[in-house]
PDB file of C-alpha atoms in Angstrom:
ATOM      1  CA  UNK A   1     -17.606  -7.888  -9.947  1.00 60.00           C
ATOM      2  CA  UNK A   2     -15.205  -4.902 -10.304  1.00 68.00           C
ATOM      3  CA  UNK A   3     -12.562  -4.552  -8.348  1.00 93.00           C
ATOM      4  CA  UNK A   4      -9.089  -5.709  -8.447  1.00 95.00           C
ATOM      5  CA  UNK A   5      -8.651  -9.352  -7.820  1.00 95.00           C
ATOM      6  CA  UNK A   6      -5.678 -11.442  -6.533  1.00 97.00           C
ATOM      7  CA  UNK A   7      -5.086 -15.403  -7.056  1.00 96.00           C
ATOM      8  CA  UNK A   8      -4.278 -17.498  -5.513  1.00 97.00           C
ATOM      9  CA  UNK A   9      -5.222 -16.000  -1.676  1.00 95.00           C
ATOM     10  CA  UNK A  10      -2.960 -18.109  -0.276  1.00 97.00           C
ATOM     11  CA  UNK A  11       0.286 -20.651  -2.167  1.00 98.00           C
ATOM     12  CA  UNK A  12       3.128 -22.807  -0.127  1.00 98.00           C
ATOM     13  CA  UNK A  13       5.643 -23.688  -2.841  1.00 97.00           C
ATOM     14  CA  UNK A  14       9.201 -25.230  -2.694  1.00 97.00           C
ATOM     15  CA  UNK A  15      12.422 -23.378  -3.042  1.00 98.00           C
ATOM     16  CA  UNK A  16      13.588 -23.426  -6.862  1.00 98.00           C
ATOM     17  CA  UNK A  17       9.994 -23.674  -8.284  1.00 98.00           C
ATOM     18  CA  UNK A  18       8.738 -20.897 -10.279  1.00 98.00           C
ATOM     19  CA  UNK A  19       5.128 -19.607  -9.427  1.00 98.00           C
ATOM     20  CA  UNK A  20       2.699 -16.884 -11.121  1.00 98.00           C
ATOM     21  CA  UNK A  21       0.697 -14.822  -8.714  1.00 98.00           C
ATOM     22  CA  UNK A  22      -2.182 -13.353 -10.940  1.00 98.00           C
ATOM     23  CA  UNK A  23      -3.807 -10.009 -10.393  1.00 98.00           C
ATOM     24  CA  UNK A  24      -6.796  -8.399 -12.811  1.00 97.00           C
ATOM     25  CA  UNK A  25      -8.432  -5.148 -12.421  1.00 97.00           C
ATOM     26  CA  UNK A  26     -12.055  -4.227 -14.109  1.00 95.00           C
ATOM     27  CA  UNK A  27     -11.508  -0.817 -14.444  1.00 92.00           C
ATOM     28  CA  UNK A  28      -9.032  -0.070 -17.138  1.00 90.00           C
ATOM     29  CA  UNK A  29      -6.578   1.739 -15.068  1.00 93.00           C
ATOM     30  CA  UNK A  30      -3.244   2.352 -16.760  1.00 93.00           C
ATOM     31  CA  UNK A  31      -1.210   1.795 -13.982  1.00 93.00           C
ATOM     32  CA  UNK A  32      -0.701  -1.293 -11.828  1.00 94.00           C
ATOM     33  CA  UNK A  33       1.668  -2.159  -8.996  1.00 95.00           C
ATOM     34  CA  UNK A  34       3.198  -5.327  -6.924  1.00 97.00           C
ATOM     35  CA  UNK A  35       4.199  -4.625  -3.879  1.00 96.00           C
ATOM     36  CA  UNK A  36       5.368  -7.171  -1.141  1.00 96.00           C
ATOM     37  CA  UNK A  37       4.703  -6.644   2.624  1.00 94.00           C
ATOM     38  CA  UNK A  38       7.127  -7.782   5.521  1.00 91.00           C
ATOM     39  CA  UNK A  39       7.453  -7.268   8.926  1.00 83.00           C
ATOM     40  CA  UNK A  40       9.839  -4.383   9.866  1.00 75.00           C
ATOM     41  CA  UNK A  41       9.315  -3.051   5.952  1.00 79.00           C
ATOM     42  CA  UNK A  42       6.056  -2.194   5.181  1.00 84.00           C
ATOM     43  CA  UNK A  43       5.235  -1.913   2.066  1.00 90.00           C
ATOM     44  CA  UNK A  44       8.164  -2.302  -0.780  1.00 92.00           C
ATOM     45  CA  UNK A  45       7.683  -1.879  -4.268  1.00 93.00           C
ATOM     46  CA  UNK A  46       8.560  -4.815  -6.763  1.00 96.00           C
ATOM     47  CA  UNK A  47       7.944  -3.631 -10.484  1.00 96.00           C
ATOM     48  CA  UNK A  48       4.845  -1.460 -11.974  1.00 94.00           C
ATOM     49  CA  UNK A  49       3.715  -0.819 -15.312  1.00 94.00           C
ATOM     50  CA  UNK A  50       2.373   2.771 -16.948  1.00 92.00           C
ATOM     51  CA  UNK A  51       0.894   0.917 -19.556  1.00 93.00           C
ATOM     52  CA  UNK A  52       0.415  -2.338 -21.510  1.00 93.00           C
ATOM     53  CA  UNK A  53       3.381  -3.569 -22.803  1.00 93.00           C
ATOM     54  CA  UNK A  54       5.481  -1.072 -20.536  1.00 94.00           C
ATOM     55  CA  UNK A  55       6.605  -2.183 -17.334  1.00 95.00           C
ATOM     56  CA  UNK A  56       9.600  -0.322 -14.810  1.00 93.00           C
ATOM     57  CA  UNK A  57      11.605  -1.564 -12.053  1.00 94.00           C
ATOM     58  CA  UNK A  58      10.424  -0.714  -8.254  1.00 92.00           C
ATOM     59  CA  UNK A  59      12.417  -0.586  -5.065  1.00 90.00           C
ATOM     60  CA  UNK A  60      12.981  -4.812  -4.746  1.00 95.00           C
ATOM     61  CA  UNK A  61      12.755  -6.181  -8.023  1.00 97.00           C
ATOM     62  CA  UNK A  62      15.621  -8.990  -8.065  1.00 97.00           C
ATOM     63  CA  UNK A  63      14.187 -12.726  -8.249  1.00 97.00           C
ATOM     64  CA  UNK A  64      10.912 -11.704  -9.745  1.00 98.00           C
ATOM     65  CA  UNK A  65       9.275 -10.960 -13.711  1.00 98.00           C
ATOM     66  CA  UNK A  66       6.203  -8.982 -14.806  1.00 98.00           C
ATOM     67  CA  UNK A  67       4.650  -8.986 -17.776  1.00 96.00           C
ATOM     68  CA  UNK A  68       1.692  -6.709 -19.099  1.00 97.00           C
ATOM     69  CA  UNK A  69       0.141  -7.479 -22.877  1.00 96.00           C
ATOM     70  CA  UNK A  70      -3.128  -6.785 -21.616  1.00 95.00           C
ATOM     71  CA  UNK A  71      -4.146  -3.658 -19.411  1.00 95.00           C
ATOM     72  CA  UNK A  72      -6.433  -5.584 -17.188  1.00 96.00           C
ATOM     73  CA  UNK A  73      -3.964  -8.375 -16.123  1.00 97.00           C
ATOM     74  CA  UNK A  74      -0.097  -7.935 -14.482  1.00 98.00           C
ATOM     75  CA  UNK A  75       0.908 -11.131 -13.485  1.00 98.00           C
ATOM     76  CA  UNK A  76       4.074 -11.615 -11.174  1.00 98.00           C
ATOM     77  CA  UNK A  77       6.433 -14.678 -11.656  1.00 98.00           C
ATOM     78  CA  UNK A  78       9.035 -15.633  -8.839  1.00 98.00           C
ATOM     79  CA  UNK A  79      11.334 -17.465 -11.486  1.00 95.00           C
ATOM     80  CA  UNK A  80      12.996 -19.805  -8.961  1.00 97.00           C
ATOM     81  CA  UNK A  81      11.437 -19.104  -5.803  1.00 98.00           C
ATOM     82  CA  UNK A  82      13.713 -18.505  -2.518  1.00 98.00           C
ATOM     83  CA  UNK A  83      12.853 -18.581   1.448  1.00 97.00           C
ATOM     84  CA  UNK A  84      13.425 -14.985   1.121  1.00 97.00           C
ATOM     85  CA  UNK A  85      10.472 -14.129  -1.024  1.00 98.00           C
ATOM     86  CA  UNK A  86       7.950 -15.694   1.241  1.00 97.00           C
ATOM     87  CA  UNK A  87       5.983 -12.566   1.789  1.00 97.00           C
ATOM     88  CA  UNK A  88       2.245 -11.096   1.337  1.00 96.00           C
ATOM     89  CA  UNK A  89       2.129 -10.204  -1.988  1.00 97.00           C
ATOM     90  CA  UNK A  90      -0.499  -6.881  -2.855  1.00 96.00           C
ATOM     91  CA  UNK A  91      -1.236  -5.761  -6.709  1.00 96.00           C
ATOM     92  CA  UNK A  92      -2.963  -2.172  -7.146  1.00 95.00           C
ATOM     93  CA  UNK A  93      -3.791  -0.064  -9.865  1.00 94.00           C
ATOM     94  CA  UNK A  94      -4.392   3.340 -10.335  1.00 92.00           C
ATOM     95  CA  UNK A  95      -6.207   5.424 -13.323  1.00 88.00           C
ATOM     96  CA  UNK A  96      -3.063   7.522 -13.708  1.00 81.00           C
ATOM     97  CA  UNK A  97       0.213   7.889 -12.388  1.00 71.00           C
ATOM     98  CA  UNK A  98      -0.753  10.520 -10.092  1.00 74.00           C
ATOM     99  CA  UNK A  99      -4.053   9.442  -8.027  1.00 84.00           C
ATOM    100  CA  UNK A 100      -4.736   7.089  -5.629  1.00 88.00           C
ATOM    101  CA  UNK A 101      -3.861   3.248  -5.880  1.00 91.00           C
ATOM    102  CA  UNK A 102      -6.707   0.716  -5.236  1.00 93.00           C
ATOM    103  CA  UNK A 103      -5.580  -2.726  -3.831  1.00 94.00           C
ATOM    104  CA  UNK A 104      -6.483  -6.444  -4.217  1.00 95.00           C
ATOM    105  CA  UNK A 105      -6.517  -8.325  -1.179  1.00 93.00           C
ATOM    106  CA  UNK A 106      -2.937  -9.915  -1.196  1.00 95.00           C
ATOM    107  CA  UNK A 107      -1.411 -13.114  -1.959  1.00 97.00           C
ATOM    108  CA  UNK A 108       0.321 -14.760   1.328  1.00 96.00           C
ATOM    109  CA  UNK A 109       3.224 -16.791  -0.399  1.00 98.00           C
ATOM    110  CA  UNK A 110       5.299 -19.203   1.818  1.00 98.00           C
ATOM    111  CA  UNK A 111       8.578 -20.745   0.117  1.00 98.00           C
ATOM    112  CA  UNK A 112       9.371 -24.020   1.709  1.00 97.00           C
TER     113      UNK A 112
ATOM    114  CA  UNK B   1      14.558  10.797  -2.460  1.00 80.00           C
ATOM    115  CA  UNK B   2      11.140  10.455  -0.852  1.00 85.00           C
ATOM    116  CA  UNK B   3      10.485   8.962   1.901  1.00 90.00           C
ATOM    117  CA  UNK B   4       7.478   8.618   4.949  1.00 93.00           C
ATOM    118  CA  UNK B   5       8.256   8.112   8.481  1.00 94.00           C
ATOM    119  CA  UNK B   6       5.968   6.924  10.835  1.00 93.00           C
ATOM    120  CA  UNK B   7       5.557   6.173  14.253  1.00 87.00           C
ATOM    121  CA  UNK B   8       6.407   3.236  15.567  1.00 85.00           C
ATOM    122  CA  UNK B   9       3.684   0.601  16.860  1.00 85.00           C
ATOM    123  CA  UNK B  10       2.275  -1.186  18.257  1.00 93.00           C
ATOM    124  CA  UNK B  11      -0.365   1.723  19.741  1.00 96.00           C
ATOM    125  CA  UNK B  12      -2.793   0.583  22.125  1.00 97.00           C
ATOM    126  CA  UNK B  13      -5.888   2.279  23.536  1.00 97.00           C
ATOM    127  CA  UNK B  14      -9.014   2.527  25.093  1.00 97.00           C
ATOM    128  CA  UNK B  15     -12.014   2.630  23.669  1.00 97.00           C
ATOM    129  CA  UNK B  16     -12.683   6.341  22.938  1.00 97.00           C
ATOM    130  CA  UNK B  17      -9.590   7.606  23.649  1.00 97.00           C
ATOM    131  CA  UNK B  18      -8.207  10.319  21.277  1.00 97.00           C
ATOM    132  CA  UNK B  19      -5.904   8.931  18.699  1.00 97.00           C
ATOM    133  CA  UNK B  20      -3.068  10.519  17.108  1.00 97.00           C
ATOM    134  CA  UNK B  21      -0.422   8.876  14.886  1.00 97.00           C
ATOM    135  CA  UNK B  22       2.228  10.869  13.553  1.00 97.00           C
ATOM    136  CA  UNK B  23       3.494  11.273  10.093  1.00 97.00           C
ATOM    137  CA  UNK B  24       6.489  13.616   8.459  1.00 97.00           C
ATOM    138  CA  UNK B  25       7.638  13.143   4.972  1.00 95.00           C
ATOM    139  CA  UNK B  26      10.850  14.020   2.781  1.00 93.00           C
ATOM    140  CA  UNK B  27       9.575  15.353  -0.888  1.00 89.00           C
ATOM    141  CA  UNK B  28      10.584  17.890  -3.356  1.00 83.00           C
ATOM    142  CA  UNK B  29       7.373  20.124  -4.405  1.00 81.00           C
ATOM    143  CA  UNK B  30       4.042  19.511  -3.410  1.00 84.00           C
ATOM    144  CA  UNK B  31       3.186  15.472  -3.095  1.00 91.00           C
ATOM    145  CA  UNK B  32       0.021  14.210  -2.788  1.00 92.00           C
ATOM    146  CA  UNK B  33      -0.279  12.198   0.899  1.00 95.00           C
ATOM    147  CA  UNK B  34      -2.814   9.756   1.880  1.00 96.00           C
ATOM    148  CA  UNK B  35      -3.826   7.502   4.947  1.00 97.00           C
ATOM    149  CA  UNK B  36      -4.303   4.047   3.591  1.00 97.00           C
ATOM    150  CA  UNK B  37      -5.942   1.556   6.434  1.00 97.00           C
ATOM    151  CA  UNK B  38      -5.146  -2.108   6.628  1.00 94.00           C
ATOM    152  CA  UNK B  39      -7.950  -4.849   8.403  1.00 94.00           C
ATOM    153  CA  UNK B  40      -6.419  -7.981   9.611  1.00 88.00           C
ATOM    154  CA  UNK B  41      -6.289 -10.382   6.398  1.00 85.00           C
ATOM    155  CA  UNK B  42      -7.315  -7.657   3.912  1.00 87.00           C
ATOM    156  CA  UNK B  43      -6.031  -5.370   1.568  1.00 89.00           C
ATOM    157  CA  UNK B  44      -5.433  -1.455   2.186  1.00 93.00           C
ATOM    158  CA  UNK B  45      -7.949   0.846   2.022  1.00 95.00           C
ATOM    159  CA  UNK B  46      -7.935   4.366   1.286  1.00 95.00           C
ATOM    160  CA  UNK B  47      -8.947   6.033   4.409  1.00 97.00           C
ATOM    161  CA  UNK B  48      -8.302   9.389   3.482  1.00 97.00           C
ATOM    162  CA  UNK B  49      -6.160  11.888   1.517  1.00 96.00           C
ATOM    163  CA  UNK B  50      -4.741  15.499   0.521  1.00 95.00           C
ATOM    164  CA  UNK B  51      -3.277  17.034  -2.233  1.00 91.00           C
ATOM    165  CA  UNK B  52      -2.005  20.268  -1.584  1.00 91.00           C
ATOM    166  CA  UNK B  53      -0.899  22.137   1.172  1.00 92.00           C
ATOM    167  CA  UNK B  54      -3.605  22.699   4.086  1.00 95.00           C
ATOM    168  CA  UNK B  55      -6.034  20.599   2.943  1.00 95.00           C
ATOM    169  CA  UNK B  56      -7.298  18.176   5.291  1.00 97.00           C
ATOM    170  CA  UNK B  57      -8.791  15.072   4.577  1.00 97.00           C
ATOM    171  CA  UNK B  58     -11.621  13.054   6.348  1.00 97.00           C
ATOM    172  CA  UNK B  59     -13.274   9.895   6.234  1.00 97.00           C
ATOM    173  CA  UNK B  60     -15.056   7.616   9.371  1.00 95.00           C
ATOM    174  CA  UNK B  61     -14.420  10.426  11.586  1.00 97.00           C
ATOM    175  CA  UNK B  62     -10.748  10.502  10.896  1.00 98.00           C
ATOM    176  CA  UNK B  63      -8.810  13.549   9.978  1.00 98.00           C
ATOM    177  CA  UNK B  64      -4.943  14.689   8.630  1.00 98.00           C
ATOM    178  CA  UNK B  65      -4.297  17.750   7.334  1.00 98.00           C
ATOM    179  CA  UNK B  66      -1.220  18.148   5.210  1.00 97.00           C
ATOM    180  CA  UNK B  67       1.096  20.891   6.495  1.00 96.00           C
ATOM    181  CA  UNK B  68       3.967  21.869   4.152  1.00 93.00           C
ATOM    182  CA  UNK B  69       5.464  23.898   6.731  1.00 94.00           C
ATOM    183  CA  UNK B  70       6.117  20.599   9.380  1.00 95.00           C
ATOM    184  CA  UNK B  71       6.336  18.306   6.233  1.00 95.00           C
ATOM    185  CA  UNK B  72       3.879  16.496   8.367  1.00 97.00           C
ATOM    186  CA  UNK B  73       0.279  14.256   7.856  1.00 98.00           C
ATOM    187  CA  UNK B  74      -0.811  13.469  11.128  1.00 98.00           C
ATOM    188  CA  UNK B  75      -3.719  11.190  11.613  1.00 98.00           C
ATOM    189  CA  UNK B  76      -6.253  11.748  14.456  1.00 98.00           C
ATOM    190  CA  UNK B  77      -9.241  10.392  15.928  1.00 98.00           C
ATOM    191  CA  UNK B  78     -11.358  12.213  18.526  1.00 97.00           C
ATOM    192  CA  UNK B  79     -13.092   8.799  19.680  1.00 96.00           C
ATOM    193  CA  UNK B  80     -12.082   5.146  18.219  1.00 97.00           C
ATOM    194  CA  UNK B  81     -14.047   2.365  18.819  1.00 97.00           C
ATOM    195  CA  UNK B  82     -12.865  -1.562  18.727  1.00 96.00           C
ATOM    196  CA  UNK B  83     -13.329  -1.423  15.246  1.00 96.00           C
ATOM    197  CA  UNK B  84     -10.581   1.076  14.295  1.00 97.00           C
ATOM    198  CA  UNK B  85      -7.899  -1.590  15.189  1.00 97.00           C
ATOM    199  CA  UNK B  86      -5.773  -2.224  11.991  1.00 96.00           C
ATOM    200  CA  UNK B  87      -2.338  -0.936  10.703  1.00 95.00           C
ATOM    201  CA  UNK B  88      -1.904   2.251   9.534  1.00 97.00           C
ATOM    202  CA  UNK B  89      -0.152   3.512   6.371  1.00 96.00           C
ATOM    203  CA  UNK B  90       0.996   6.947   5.371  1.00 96.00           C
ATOM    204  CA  UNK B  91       1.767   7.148   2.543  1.00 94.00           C
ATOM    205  CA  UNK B  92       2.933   9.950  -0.402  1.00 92.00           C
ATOM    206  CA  UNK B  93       2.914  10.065  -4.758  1.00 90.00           C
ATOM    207  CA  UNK B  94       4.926  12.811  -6.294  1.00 79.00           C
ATOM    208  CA  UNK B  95       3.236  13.903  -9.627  1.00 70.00           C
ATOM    209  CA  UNK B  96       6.424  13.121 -11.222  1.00 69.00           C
ATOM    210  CA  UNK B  97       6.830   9.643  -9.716  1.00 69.00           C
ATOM    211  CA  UNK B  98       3.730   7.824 -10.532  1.00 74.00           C
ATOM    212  CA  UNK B  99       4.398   5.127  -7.744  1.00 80.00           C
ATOM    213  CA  UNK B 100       3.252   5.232  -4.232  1.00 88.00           C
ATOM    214  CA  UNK B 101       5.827   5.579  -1.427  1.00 90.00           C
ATOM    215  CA  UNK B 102       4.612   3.769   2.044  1.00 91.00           C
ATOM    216  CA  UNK B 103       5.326   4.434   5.809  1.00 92.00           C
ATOM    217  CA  UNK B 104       6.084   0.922   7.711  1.00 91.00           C
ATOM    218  CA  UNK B 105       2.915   1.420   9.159  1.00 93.00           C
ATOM    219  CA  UNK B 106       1.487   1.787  12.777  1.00 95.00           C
ATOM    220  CA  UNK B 107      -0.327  -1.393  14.019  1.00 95.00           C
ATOM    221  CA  UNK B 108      -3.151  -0.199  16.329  1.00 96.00           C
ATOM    222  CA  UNK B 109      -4.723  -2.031  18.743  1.00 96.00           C
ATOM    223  CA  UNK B 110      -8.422  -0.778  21.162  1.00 97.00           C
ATOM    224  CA  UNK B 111      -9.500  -2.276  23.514  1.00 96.00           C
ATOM    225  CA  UNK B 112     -12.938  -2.171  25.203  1.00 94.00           C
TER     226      UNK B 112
END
């Protein structure tokens, strides 16, 4: 199907593991985009990427990795996971930098 | 910088009751602004959007129309139903960003 998908839907994990949160888009966009979504914060940014192989810091990006050798795949690693990052975690994409972003349905992430 | 305030939730109304929820933004130049929609355990949607000053954008009977003047995106419904209970994001993209900026969204609740 195309679309922009999100796995796992949901993950409990223990404080000091490191976890991947996977997200793949079917539609070649450049651009792609984690965001995390609390209560009282909306929606922050966490890193994006313009491009394969090119990835930029977003507005919360401390405690967390991206990486980006394929267009269709941006995968998000907590390195050593914290209580503090438990948090619904969305990817999006977007054909450019300057249209609309198109979300997966989130990853809920609890840090135990 | 850029930035999107919203109202403050939770709203709660009747079923067909006129909805309004209020928008301004803080942007150099001309952004584009959108209404993204969230269902409970989903992803956003795009609800609607606008790109330049005056246009107004519409989808599922809901309207904004951007207003350079106010710095403002309001979103309004003449009658929700039940179904229109989500949370509500405004959000903006300045062409020279190429990452979405979010509102902390409006939680709306209708009742029947």
């Amino acid at each position: 199907d195309a679309g922009i998908t999100q796995s796992p839907r949901y993950k409990i994990t223990e404080t000091g593991r490191q976890v991947t949160l996977m997200c793949h888009q079917t539609w070649s966009h450049s651009y792609m985009f984690w965001y995390r979504q609390d209560l009282g914060h909306g929606l922050r940014l966490i890193y994006y990427s313009a491009a394969a192989d090119i990835t930029d810091k977003g507005e919360v990006p401390d405690g967390y990795v991206v990486s980006r050798s394929k267009t269709e795949n941006f995968p998000l690693t907590l390195e050593s996971a914290t209580r503090s990052q438990t948090s619904v975690y969305f990817c999006a994409s977007s054909e450019r930098g300057n249209t609309e972003a198109f979300f997966g349905q989130g990853t809920r992430l609890t840090v135990v | 910088g850029n930035s999107v305030t919203q109202m403050e939730g939770p709203v709660t109304l009747s079923e067909e009751a006129f909805l309004t929820i209020n928008c301004t933004y803080t942007a150099t130049g001309y952004p584009s602004l959108f209404w993204y929609v969230q269902y409970p355990g989903e992803g956003l949607q795009l609800l609607l959007k606008a790109t330049k000053a005056d246009d107004k954008g519409s989808n599922k009977g809901f309207e904004a129309t951007y207003r350079k003047e106010t710095t403002s995106f309001h979103l309004e419904k003449g009658s929700v139903q039940v179904s229109d209970s989500a949370v509500y994001f405004c959000a903006l993209l300045h062409s020279s960003a190429s990452k979405i900026i979010f509102g902390s969204g409006t939680r709306l609740s209708i009742r029947p």
